[in-house]
Amino acid sequence: MASTPPPRVTIKDVAARAGVSKGAVSLAFNHRPGLSEATRERIFRAARELGWAPSLAARSLAGSRVDVVGLAVCRPARMLGLEPFYMEFVSGVESVLVERSCSLLLRLVRSPQEEAGLLEAWWRGRHIGGSILVDFHADDPRAAAAERLGLPAVAVGHPSLTGGLTSVWTDDATAVTDAVRYLAALGHRRIARVGGAAVLGHTAIRTAAFDRAARALRLAGARQVATDFSGDAGARATRSLLTSVPPDRPTAIVYDNDIMAVAGLSVAAEMGLRVPDDVSLLAWDDSRLCRLTHPTLSAMSHDVHGFGADVARTLFGVISGEGPGPHAVPTPVLTPRGSTAPPKV
């Protein structure tokens, strides 16, 4: 026999818990004058305890249209402007927002904790109708903050990192495994990876997948270096790897983004090493940068613009309550070009 679902919490329940009228609850959530701060906070506390938030439809009818979407990114401003991934991702998000006459509110933050506070200010101040959350850490505070506030949100990250929020993700583990297997099939036994920031959840997923693939293929010379995704850090990591004593020097390097791969290509040229004769290089995401270098860079190709558009559509599905639900986008696909070849014996 099917169990009876629990009764739906209403504004009347919140009013009763807080000891106020339904009108007072409406004033609090619409941030209108007429309530003391103590009463307003009592109403918000009652709503949190009951797990209630005003429906987006009701807010829209009250004159609070959902016409702004929030996105905070924890990257330095200068680096963000140089990062092909985020430029393509944001352009994909915008391609959906423009169809709905919506705007994107973009903010740079210094930590997930700072962003959690920003989300609360945005939502309580009625600045946004929903938010896109990116770059999840382990034990990230933003998922709990969004759920507590009743903020419609889509998390860009593997479900193991996103705390029950609707998530959209790429299968990074499979992509890394494919990259290592491809290079090993060419004959490379000393493969290195120049990865991103170690605190990021997707970096940890890629790191673990690289180690598993290397062990499965018995690649004794596999090595990994963590960076901050910048070109300068990618160059330093590449220089360190390529100045190793020849028995330890990698014959192939996988990078976690395109900027670092391009920087690595420059370092190889600076050191008088030929790509791919002396060292093979494999980039990630496959932006236009990969096709402007000489030789052109092999890459794990990923439709980042389409990824951003998918995330935006999913957010509107969360807001309306009409799917799509959590899902993975197509795994990055290997695209061989001029920067990879069998190692010279």
PDB file of C-alpha atoms in Angstrom, residues 169-289:
ATOM      1  CA  TRP A 169      28.591  17.320 -14.767  1.00  0.00           C
ATOM      2  CA  THR A 170      31.187  15.873 -17.118  1.00  0.00           C
ATOM      3  CA  ASP A 171      32.582  12.393 -16.604  1.00  0.00           C
ATOM      4  CA  ASP A 172      36.104  13.557 -15.775  1.00  0.00           C
ATOM      5  CA  ALA A 173      37.233  10.151 -14.564  1.00  0.00           C
ATOM      6  CA  THR A 174      36.437   8.471 -17.885  1.00  0.00           C
ATOM      7  CA  ALA A 175      38.025  11.313 -19.865  1.00  0.00           C
ATOM      8  CA  VAL A 176      41.281  11.120 -17.888  1.00  0.00           C
ATOM      9  CA  THR A 177      41.356   7.351 -18.263  1.00  0.00           C
ATOM     10  CA  ASP A 178      40.854   7.683 -22.032  1.00  0.00           C
ATOM     11  CA  ALA A 179      43.706  10.192 -22.255  1.00  0.00           C
ATOM     12  CA  VAL A 180      46.151   7.965 -20.338  1.00  0.00           C
ATOM     13  CA  ARG A 181      45.169   4.874 -22.329  1.00  0.00           C
ATOM     14  CA  TYR A 182      45.626   6.735 -25.616  1.00  0.00           C
ATOM     15  CA  LEU A 183      49.125   7.893 -24.734  1.00  0.00           C
ATOM     16  CA  ALA A 184      50.046   4.449 -23.411  1.00  0.00           C
ATOM     17  CA  ALA A 185      48.771   2.867 -26.641  1.00  0.00           C
ATOM     18  CA  LEU A 186      51.165   5.146 -28.551  1.00  0.00           C
ATOM     19  CA  GLY A 187      53.965   3.616 -26.480  1.00  0.00           C
ATOM     20  CA  HIS A 188      54.439   6.222 -23.736  1.00  0.00           C
ATOM     21  CA  ARG A 189      55.395   4.783 -20.362  1.00  0.00           C
ATOM     22  CA  ARG A 190      56.422   7.999 -18.592  1.00  0.00           C
ATOM     23  CA  ILE A 191      53.263  10.135 -18.602  1.00  0.00           C
ATOM     24  CA  ALA A 192      52.772  13.247 -16.467  1.00  0.00           C
ATOM     25  CA  ARG A 193      49.688  15.300 -15.680  1.00  0.00           C
ATOM     26  CA  VAL A 194      49.715  19.017 -14.948  1.00  0.00           C
ATOM     27  CA  GLY A 195      46.504  19.339 -12.940  1.00  0.00           C
ATOM     28  CA  GLY A 196      44.428  22.156 -11.496  1.00  0.00           C
ATOM     29  CA  ALA A 197      43.944  23.343  -7.935  1.00  0.00           C
ATOM     30  CA  ALA A 198      44.060  20.393  -5.533  1.00  0.00           C
ATOM     31  CA  VAL A 199      41.172  21.754  -3.397  1.00  0.00           C
ATOM     32  CA  LEU A 200      38.684  21.467  -6.264  1.00  0.00           C
ATOM     33  CA  GLY A 201      36.505  18.385  -6.342  1.00  0.00           C
ATOM     34  CA  HIS A 202      36.831  17.786 -10.076  1.00  0.00           C
ATOM     35  CA  THR A 203      40.637  18.021  -9.765  1.00  0.00           C
ATOM     36  CA  ALA A 204      40.548  15.321  -7.083  1.00  0.00           C
ATOM     37  CA  ILE A 205      38.381  13.132  -9.334  1.00  0.00           C
ATOM     38  CA  ARG A 206      40.851  13.520 -12.211  1.00  0.00           C
ATOM     39  CA  THR A 207      43.830  12.884  -9.921  1.00  0.00           C
ATOM     40  CA  ALA A 208      42.355   9.637  -8.608  1.00  0.00           C
ATOM     41  CA  ALA A 209      41.415   8.498 -12.134  1.00  0.00           C
ATOM     42  CA  PHE A 210      44.931   9.200 -13.427  1.00  0.00           C
ATOM     43  CA  ASP A 211      46.445   7.139 -10.603  1.00  0.00           C
ATOM     44  CA  ARG A 212      44.054   4.252 -11.257  1.00  0.00           C
ATOM     45  CA  ALA A 213      44.746   4.257 -14.986  1.00  0.00           C
ATOM     46  CA  ALA A 214      48.513   4.428 -14.448  1.00  0.00           C
ATOM     47  CA  ARG A 215      48.399   1.489 -12.016  1.00  0.00           C
ATOM     48  CA  ALA A 216      46.206  -0.566 -14.338  1.00  0.00           C
ATOM     49  CA  LEU A 217      48.646   0.021 -17.205  1.00  0.00           C
ATOM     50  CA  ARG A 218      51.684  -0.430 -14.928  1.00  0.00           C
ATOM     51  CA  LEU A 219      53.122   2.959 -15.827  1.00  0.00           C
ATOM     52  CA  ALA A 220      55.885   3.264 -13.257  1.00  0.00           C
ATOM     53  CA  GLY A 221      56.889   6.691 -14.566  1.00  0.00           C
ATOM     54  CA  ALA A 222      53.486   8.397 -14.092  1.00  0.00           C
ATOM     55  CA  ARG A 223      53.628  11.734 -12.213  1.00  0.00           C
ATOM     56  CA  GLN A 224      51.192  14.528 -11.324  1.00  0.00           C
ATOM     57  CA  VAL A 225      51.692  18.203 -10.436  1.00  0.00           C
ATOM     58  CA  ALA A 226      48.985  20.496  -8.982  1.00  0.00           C
ATOM     59  CA  THR A 227      48.738  24.134 -10.154  1.00  0.00           C
ATOM     60  CA  ASP A 228      46.294  27.052 -10.108  1.00  0.00           C
ATOM     61  CA  PHE A 229      45.286  26.606 -13.797  1.00  0.00           C
ATOM     62  CA  SER A 230      47.250  29.684 -14.896  1.00  0.00           C
ATOM     63  CA  GLY A 231      49.662  29.790 -17.824  1.00  0.00           C
ATOM     64  CA  ASP A 232      52.522  30.801 -15.523  1.00  0.00           C
ATOM     65  CA  ALA A 233      51.905  27.835 -13.221  1.00  0.00           C
ATOM     66  CA  GLY A 234      51.587  25.519 -16.219  1.00  0.00           C
ATOM     67  CA  ALA A 235      54.899  26.771 -17.576  1.00  0.00           C
ATOM     68  CA  ARG A 236      56.648  26.262 -14.220  1.00  0.00           C
ATOM     69  CA  ALA A 237      55.263  22.747 -13.872  1.00  0.00           C
ATOM     70  CA  THR A 238      56.295  21.851 -17.428  1.00  0.00           C
ATOM     71  CA  ARG A 239      59.808  23.248 -16.913  1.00  0.00           C
ATOM     72  CA  SER A 240      60.172  21.224 -13.716  1.00  0.00           C
ATOM     73  CA  LEU A 241      59.035  18.035 -15.438  1.00  0.00           C
ATOM     74  CA  LEU A 242      61.206  18.494 -18.530  1.00  0.00           C
ATOM     75  CA  THR A 243      64.363  19.329 -16.568  1.00  0.00           C
ATOM     76  CA  SER A 244      64.173  15.973 -14.789  1.00  0.00           C
ATOM     77  CA  VAL A 245      67.021  13.532 -15.424  1.00  0.00           C
ATOM     78  CA  PRO A 246      66.179  11.717 -18.709  1.00  0.00           C
ATOM     79  CA  PRO A 247      65.172   8.375 -17.156  1.00  0.00           C
ATOM     80  CA  ASP A 248      62.534  10.290 -15.164  1.00  0.00           C
ATOM     81  CA  ARG A 249      61.622  12.901 -17.749  1.00  0.00           C
ATOM     82  CA  PRO A 250      58.098  12.329 -19.125  1.00  0.00           C
ATOM     83  CA  THR A 251      57.641  11.627 -22.807  1.00  0.00           C
ATOM     84  CA  ALA A 252      53.998  12.808 -22.642  1.00  0.00           C
ATOM     85  CA  ILE A 253      52.154  15.416 -20.559  1.00  0.00           C
ATOM     86  CA  VAL A 254      48.378  15.835 -20.056  1.00  0.00           C
ATOM     87  CA  TYR A 255      47.154  19.286 -19.006  1.00  0.00           C
ATOM     88  CA  ASP A 256      43.951  20.192 -17.171  1.00  0.00           C
ATOM     89  CA  ASN A 257      43.241  23.180 -19.416  1.00  0.00           C
ATOM     90  CA  ASP A 258      44.287  24.763 -22.705  1.00  0.00           C
ATOM     91  CA  ILE A 259      46.182  27.746 -21.286  1.00  0.00           C
ATOM     92  CA  MET A 260      48.624  25.491 -19.450  1.00  0.00           C
ATOM     93  CA  ALA A 261      49.084  23.289 -22.526  1.00  0.00           C
ATOM     94  CA  VAL A 262      49.942  26.292 -24.690  1.00  0.00           C
ATOM     95  CA  ALA A 263      52.360  27.486 -22.000  1.00  0.00           C
ATOM     96  CA  GLY A 264      53.886  24.001 -21.912  1.00  0.00           C
ATOM     97  CA  LEU A 265      54.383  24.075 -25.669  1.00  0.00           C
ATOM     98  CA  SER A 266      56.308  27.353 -25.320  1.00  0.00           C
ATOM     99  CA  VAL A 267      58.497  25.874 -22.576  1.00  0.00           C
ATOM    100  CA  ALA A 268      59.348  22.858 -24.719  1.00  0.00           C
ATOM    101  CA  ALA A 269      60.430  25.186 -27.566  1.00  0.00           C
ATOM    102  CA  GLU A 270      62.452  27.308 -25.118  1.00  0.00           C
ATOM    103  CA  MET A 271      64.302  24.151 -24.008  1.00  0.00           C
ATOM    104  CA  GLY A 272      64.992  23.043 -27.563  1.00  0.00           C
ATOM    105  CA  LEU A 273      62.622  20.075 -27.358  1.00  0.00           C
ATOM    106  CA  ARG A 274      60.511  19.137 -30.361  1.00  0.00           C
ATOM    107  CA  VAL A 275      56.806  18.434 -30.022  1.00  0.00           C
ATOM    108  CA  PRO A 276      55.832  15.636 -30.531  1.00  0.00           C
ATOM    109  CA  ASP A 277      59.235  14.064 -31.350  1.00  0.00           C
ATOM    110  CA  ASP A 278      60.729  14.663 -27.890  1.00  0.00           C
ATOM    111  CA  VAL A 279      57.560  15.110 -25.833  1.00  0.00           C
ATOM    112  CA  SER A 280      53.841  14.722 -26.602  1.00  0.00           C
ATOM    113  CA  LEU A 281      51.368  17.244 -25.176  1.00  0.00           C
ATOM    114  CA  LEU A 282      47.624  16.758 -24.649  1.00  0.00           C
ATOM    115  CA  ALA A 283      45.319  19.676 -23.714  1.00  0.00           C
ATOM    116  CA  TRP A 284      41.815  19.788 -22.203  1.00  0.00           C
ATOM    117  CA  ASP A 285      38.547  21.420 -23.412  1.00  0.00           C
ATOM    118  CA  ASP A 286      39.854  22.122 -26.945  1.00  0.00           C
ATOM    119  CA  SER A 287      39.323  25.868 -27.266  1.00  0.00           C
ATOM    120  CA  ARG A 288      40.435  27.774 -30.368  1.00  0.00           C
ATOM    121  CA  LEU A 289      43.859  28.115 -28.759  1.00  0.00           C
TER     122      LEU A 289
END
